[in-house]
Tab-separated table of C-alpha atoms and ligand atoms in Angstrom:
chain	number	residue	atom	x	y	z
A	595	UNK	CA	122.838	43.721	88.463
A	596	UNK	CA	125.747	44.028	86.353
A	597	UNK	CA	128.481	41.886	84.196
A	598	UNK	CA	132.084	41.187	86.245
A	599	UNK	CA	133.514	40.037	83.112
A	600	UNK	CA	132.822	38.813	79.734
A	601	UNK	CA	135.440	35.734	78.056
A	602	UNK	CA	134.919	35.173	74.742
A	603	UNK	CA	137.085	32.221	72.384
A	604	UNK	CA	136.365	32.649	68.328
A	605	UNK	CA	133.541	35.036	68.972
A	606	UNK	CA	133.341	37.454	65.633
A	607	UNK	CA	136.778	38.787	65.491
A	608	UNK	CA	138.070	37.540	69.162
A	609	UNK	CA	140.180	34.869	69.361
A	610	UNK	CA	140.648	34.689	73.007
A	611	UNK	CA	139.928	37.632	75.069
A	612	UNK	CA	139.008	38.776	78.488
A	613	UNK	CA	137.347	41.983	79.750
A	614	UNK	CA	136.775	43.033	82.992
A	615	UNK	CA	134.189	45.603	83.594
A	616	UNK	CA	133.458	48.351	86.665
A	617	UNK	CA	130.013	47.789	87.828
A	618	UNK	CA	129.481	51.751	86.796
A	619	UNK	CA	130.856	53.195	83.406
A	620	UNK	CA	132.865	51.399	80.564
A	621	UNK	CA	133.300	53.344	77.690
A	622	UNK	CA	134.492	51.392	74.701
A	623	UNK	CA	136.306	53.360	72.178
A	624	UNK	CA	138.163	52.519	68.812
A	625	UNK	CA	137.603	52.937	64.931
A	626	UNK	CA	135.351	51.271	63.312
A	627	UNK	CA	134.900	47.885	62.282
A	628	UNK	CA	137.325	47.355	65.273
A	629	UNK	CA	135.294	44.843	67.533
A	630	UNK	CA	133.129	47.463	70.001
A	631	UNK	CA	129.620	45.847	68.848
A	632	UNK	CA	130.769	42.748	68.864
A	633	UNK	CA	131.415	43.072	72.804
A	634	UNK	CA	128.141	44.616	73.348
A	635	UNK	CA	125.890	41.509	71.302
A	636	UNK	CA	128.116	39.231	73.002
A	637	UNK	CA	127.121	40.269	76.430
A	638	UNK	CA	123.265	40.977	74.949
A	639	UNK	CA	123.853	36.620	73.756
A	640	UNK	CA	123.025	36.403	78.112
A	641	UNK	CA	119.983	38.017	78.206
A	642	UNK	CA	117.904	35.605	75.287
A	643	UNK	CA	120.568	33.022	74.539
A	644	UNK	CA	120.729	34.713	70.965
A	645	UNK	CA	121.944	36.906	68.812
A	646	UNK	CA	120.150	40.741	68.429
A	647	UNK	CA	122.216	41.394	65.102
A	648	UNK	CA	121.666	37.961	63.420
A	649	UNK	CA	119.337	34.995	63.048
A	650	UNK	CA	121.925	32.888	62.869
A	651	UNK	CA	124.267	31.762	65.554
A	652	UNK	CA	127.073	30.537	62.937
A	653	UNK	CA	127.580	33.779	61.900
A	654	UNK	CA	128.999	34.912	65.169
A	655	UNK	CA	131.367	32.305	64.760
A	656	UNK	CA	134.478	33.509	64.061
A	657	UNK	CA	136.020	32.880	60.352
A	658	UNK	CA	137.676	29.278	59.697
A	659	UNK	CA	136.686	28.017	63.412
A	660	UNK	CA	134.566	25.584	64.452
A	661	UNK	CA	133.019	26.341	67.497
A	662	UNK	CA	132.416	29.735	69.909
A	663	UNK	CA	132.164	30.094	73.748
A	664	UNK	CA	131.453	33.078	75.872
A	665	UNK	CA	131.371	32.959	79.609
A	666	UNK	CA	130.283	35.842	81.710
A	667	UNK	CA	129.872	36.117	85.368
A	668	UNK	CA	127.301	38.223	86.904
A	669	UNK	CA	127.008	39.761	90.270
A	670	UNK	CA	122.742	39.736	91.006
A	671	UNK	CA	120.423	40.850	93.656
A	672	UNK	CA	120.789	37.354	94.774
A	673	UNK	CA	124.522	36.517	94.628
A	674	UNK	CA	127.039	35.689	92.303
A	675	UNK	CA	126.146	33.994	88.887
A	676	UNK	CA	128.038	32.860	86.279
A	677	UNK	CA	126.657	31.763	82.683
A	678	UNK	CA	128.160	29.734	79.428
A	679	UNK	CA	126.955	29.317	76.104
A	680	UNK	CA	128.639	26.941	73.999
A	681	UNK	CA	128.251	26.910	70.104
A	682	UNK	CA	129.234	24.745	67.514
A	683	UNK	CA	126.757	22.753	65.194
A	684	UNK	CA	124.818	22.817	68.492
A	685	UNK	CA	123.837	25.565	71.027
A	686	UNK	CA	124.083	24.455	74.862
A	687	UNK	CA	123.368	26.782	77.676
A	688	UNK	CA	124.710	26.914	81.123
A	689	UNK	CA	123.714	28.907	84.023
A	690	UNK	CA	125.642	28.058	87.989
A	691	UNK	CA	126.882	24.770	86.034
A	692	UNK	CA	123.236	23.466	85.169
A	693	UNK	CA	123.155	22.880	81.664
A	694	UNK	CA	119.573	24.728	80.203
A	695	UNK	CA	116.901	22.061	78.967
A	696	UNK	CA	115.155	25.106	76.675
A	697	UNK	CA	117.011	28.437	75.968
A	698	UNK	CA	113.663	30.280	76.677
A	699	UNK	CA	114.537	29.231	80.773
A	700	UNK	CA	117.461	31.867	79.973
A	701	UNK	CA	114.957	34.614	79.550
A	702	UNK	CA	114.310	36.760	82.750
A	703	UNK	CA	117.711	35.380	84.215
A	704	UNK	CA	120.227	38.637	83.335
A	705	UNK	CA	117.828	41.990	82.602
A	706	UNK	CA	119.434	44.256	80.228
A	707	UNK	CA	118.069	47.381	77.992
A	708	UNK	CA	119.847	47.884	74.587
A	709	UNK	CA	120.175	50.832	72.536
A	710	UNK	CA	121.604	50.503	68.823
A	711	UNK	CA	122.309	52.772	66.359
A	712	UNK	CA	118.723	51.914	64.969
A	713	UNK	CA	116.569	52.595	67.584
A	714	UNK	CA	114.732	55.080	66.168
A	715	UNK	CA	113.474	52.129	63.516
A	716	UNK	CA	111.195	51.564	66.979
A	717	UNK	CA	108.887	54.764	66.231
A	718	UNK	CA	109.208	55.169	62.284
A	719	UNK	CA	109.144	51.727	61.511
A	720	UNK	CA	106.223	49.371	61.135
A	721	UNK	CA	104.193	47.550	64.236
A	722	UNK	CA	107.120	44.537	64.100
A	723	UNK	CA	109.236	46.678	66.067
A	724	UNK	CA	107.117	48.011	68.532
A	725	UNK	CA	105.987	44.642	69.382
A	726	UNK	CA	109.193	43.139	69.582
A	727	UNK	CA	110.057	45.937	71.703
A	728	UNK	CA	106.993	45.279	74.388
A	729	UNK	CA	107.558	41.448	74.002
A	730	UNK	CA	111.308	41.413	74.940
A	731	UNK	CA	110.432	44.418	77.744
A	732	UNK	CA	107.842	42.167	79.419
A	733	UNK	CA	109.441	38.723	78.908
A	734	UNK	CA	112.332	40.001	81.416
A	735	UNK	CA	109.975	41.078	84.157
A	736	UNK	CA	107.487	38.127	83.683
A	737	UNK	CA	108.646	34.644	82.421
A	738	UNK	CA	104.959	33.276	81.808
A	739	UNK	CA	104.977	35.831	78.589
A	740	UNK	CA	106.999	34.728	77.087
A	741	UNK	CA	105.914	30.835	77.391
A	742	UNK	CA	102.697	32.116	76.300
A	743	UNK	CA	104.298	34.339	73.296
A	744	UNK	CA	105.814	30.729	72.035
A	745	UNK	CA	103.000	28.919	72.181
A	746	UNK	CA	100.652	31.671	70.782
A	747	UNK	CA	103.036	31.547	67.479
A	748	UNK	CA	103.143	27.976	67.260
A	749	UNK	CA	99.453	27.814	67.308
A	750	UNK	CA	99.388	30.665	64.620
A	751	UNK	CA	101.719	28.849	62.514
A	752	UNK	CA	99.143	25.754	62.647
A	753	UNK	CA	96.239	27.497	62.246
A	754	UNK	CA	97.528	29.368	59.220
A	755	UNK	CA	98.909	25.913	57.994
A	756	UNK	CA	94.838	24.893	57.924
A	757	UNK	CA	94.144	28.109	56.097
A	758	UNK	CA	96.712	27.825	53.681
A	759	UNK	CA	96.148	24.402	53.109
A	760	UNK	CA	92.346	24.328	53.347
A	761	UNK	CA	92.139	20.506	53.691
A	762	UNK	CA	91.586	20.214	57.774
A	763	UNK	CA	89.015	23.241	58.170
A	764	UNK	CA	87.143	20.925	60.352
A	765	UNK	CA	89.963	21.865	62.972
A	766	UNK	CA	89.678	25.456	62.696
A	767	UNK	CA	87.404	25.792	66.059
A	768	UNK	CA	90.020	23.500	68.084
A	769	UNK	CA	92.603	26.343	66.980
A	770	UNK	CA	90.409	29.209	67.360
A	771	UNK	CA	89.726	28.049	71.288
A	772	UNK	CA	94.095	27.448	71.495
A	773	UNK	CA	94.721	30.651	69.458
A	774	UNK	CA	91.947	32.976	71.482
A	775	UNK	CA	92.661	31.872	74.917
A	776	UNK	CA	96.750	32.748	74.192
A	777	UNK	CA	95.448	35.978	72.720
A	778	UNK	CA	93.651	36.796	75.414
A	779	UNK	CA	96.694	36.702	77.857
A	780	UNK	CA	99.112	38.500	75.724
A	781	UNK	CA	96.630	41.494	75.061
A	782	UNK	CA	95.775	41.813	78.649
A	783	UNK	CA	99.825	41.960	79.946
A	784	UNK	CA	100.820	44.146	76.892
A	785	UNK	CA	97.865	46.684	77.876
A	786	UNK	CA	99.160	46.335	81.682
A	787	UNK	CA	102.713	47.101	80.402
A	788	UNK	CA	101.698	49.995	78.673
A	789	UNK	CA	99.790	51.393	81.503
A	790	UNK	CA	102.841	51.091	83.132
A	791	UNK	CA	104.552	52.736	81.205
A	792	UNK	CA	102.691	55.563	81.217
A	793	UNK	CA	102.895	55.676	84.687
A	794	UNK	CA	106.502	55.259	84.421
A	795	UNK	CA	107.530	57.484	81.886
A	796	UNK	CA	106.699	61.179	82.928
A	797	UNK	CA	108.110	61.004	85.812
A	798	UNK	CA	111.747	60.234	84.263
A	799	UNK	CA	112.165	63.368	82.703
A	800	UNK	CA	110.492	65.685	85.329
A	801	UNK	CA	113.628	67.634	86.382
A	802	UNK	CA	115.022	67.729	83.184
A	803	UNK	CA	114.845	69.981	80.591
A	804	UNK	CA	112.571	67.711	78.566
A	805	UNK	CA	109.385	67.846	79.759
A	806	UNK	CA	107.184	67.001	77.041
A	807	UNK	CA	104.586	64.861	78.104
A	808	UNK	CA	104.522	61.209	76.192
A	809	UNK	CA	102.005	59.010	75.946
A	810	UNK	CA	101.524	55.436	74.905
A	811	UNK	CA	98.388	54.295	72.838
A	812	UNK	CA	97.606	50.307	72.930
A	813	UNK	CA	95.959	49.558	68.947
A	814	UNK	CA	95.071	45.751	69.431
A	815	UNK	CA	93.849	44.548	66.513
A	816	UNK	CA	91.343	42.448	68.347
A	817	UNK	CA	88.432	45.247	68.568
A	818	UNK	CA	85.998	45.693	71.534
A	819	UNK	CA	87.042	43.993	75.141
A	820	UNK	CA	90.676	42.240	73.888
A	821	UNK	CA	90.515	40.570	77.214
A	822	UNK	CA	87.405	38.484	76.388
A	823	UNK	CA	88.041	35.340	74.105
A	824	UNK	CA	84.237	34.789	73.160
A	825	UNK	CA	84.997	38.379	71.514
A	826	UNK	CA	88.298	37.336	69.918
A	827	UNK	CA	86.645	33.877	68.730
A	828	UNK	CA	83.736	35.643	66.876
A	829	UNK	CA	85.972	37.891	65.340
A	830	UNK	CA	88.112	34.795	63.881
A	831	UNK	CA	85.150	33.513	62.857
A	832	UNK	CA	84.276	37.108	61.116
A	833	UNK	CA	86.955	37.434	59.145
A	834	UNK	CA	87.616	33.609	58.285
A	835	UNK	CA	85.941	34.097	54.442
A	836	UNK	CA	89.368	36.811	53.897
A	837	UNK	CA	91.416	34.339	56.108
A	838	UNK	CA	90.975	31.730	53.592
A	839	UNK	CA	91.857	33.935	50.213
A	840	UNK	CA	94.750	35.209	52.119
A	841	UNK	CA	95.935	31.859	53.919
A	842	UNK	CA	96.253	33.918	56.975
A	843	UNK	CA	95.289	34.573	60.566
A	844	UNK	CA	94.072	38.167	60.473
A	845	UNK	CA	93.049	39.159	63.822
A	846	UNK	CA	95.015	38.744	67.191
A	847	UNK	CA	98.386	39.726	68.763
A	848	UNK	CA	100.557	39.128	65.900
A	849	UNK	CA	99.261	42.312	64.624
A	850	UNK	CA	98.995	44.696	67.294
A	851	UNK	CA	101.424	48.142	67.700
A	852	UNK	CA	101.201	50.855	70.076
A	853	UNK	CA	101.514	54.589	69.085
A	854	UNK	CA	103.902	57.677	70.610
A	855	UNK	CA	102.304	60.439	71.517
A	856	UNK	CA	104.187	63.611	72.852
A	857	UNK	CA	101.825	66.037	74.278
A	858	UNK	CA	99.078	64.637	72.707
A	859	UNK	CA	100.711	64.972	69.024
A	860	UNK	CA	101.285	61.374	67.383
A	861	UNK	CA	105.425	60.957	66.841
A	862	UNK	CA	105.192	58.986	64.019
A	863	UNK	CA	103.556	61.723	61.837
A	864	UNK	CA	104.731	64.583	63.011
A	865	UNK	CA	107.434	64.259	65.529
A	866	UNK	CA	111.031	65.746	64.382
A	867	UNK	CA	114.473	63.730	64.578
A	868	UNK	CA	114.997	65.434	68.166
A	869	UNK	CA	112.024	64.743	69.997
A	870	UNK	CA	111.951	61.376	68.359
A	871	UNK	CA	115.099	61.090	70.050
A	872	UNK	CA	113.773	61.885	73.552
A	873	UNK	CA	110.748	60.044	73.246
A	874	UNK	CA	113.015	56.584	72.866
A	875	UNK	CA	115.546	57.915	75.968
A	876	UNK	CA	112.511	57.976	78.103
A	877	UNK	CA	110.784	54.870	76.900
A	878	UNK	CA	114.168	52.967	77.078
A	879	UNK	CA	114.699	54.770	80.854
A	880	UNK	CA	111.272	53.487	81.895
A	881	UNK	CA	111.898	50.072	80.858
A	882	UNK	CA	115.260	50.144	83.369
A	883	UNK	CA	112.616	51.741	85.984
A	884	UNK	CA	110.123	49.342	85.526
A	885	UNK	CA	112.414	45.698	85.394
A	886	UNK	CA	114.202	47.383	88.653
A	887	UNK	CA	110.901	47.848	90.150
A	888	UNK	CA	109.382	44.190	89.237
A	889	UNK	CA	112.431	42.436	89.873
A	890	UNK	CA	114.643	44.087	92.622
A	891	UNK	CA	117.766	44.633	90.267
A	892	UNK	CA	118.964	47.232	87.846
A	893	UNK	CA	119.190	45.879	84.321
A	894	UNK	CA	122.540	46.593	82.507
A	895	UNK	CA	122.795	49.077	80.198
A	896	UNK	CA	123.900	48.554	76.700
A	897	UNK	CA	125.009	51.652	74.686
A	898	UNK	CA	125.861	51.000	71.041
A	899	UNK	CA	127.129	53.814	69.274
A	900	UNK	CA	124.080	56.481	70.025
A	901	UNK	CA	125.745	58.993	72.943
A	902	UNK	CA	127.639	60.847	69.810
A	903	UNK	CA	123.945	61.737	68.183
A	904	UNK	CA	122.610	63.242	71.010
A	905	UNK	CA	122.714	66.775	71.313
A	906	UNK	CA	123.945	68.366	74.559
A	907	UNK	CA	120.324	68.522	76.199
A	908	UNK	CA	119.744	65.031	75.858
A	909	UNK	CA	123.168	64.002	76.754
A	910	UNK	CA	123.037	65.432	79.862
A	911	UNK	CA	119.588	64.371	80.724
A	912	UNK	CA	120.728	60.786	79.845
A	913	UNK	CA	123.927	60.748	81.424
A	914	UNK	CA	122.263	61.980	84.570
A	915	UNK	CA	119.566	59.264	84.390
A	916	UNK	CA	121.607	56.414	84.216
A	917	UNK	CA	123.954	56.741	87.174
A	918	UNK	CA	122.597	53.872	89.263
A	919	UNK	CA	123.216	51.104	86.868
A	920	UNK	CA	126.106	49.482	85.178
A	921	UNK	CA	126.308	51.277	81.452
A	922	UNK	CA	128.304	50.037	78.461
A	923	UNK	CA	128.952	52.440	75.974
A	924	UNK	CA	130.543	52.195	72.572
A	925	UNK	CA	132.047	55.141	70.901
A	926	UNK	CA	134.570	55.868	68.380
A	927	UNK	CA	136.043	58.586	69.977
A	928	UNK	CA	137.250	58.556	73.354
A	929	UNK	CA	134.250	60.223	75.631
A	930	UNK	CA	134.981	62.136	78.989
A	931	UNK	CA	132.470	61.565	81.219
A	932	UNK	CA	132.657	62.607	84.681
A	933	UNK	CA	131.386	59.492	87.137
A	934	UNK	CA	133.069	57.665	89.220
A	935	UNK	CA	134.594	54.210	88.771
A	936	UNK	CA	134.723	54.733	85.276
A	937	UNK	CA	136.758	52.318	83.042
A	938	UNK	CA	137.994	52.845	79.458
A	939	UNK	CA	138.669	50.144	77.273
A	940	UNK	CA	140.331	51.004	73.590
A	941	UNK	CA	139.239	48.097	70.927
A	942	UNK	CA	141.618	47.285	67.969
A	943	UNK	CA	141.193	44.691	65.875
A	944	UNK	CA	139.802	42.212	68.599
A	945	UNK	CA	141.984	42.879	70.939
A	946	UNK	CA	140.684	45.206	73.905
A	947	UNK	CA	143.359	47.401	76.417
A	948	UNK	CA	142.371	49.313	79.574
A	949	UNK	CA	143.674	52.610	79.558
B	1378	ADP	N1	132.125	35.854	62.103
B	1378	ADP	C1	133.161	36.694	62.112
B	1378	ADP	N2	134.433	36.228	62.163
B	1378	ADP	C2	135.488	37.072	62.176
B	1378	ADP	N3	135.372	38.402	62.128
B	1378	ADP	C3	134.144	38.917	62.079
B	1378	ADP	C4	132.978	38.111	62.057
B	1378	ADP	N4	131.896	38.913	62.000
B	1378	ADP	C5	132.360	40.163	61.976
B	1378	ADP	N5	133.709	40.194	62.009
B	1378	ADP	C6	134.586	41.337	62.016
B	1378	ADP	O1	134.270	42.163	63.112
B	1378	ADP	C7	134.528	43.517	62.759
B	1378	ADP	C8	133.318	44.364	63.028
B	1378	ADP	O2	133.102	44.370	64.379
B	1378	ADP	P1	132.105	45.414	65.043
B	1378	ADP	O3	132.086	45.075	66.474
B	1378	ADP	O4	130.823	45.434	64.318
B	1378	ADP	O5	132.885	46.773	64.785
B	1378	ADP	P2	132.720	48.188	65.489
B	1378	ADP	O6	133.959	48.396	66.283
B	1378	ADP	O7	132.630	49.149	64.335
B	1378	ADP	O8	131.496	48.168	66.292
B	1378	ADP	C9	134.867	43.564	61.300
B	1378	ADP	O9	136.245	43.699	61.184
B	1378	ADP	C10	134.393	42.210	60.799
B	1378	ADP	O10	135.153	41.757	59.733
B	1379	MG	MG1	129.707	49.147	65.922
């Protein structure tokens, strides 16, 4: 799939703009603090209905105004498709003109991977990360997930309510059943996503020149058979006397991770800078691969700011990998890359120019 064009009114530090895009390359180039990420998490807004860089939707709003609107339209395996969202002291959604009842209907409807400046956060960081990453990779190939990823963390929030609160334990086995049979799910798609993955990921960089083998590593924190929620109930019930002093839920999604290995040597600990570096190309590549495979269309490519850190190995690798799918790329100097139907756009001060 891929974005037409993007219109945004009092977005950040656009007042009224319009961008077309090629359904290839479009470099975005300009000095900082110009208005190149701001394009980018505007066009991310489609993909969750929210913001990647804040929690907030007001701060998106642009200084002194009352209200935002960006409008995009798409061109999908399955037509034409154009989307709205609408911000003021409300949020409303539209996709083809039919106003969204919840924003998590938005999910799975435009497939795009993101890379920020960050990204490496996703293998040094702690388990939040990781799981965010796997969540938001398997919410855009199956819908269900992510229903079930909402309702798993409203039961949590309930259940650690009780054991915060300690005046309803009587209803701890009602949430127990809720929380274990939501578990349950969850564990068994993240450890078929990772498997996937695995699958997935080797084959990416087989004519390149990185060839170092990578390996995910599912660490539930359910222990034994994660799929079976007598086994995740007993262990609730296990752990309920440290529950209680903590006011927490101890065991179940909410606290798995994965780990990186790279021929058989965990990243984490002992990976350098560089091969950090290819280890997130490939993951990142493999989630495109995988949400073109489940779902018949390329997801867009978001490129924040990352093409200037990678050396000329890994540039070349990536730039080679990505040639089938629309690809945004910010940059603050002007990049040359050789592909066809490639469009540059020069950002200053919120106002963006095709060269
Ligand atoms: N809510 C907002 N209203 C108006 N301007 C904003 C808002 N949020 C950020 N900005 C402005 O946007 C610019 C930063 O945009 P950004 O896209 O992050 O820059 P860059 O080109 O470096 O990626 C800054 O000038 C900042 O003041
Ligand atoms: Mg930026």
């Amino acid at each position: 799939m891929y974005i037409k064009n993007i219109k945004l009114q009092n977005f950040r530090n656009y007042e009224k703009e319009l961008i077309e895009f090629s359904p290839k390359m479009n470099i975005i180039y300009g000095h900082n603090g110009q208005g190149k990420t701001n394009i980018v998490e505007a066009i991310h807004f489609f993909q969750s209905g929210k913001s990647y860089r804040c929690q907030k939707d007001i701060e998106a709003l642009k200084f002194g105004e009352d209200y935002f609107k960006i409008e995009a339209l798409f061109e999908t395996n399955k037509g034409k498709s154009d989307a709205l969202i609408f911000v003021n002291d409300k949020k409303s959604v539209r996709v083809n003109g039919f106003q969204l009842e919840k924003l998590s209907e938005l999910v799975g409807e435009y497939n795009m991977v993101i890379f920020t400046p960050d990204y490496l956060k996703l293998i040094k960081d702690g388990p939040g990360v990781r799981r965010q990453f796997i969540d938001s990779f398997i919410s855009q190939i199956k819908p269900t997930y992510f229903k079930n990823l909402i309702s798993y963390y409203r039961v949590l929030k309930q259940r650690n309510n009780v054991l915060k609160q300690k005046n309803m334990l009587q209803t701890l086995d009602v949430w127990d059943e809720k929380l274990a049979s939501l578990g349950v799910k969850i564990c068994k798609m993240r450890k078929s996503a990772i498997d996937k993955i695995n699958e997935t990921i080797n084959i990416i960089g087989e004519e390149s020149s990185l060839t170092e083998k990578i390996k995910l590593l599912y660490t539930p924190s359910v222990k034994g058979d994660f799929e079976d929620k007598e086994n995740f109930i007993k262990q609730l019930k296990s752990s309920l006397q440290r529950e209680l002093e903590k006011g927490m839920t101890l065991i179940g999604p909410h606290r798995d991770d994965f780990e990186i290995f790279m021929n058989d040597i965990n990243i984490k600990k002992y990976g350098s800078q560089g091969q950090m570096r290819s280890c997130i190309l490939k993951l990142k590549l493999s989630e495109c691969e995988i949400i073109k495979e489940k779902t018949g269309d390329t997801p867009i490519l978001l490129l924040d700011d990352i093409l200037s850190e990678l050396d000329e190995k890994r540039r070349k690798f990536f730039l080679q990998s990505i040639k089938d799918k629309q690809v945004i790329i910010t940059c603050t100097e002007k990049e040359n890359i050789d592909i066809d139907d490639c469009y540059v756009f020069r950002v200053e001060k919120g106002k963006v120019i095709r060269e």
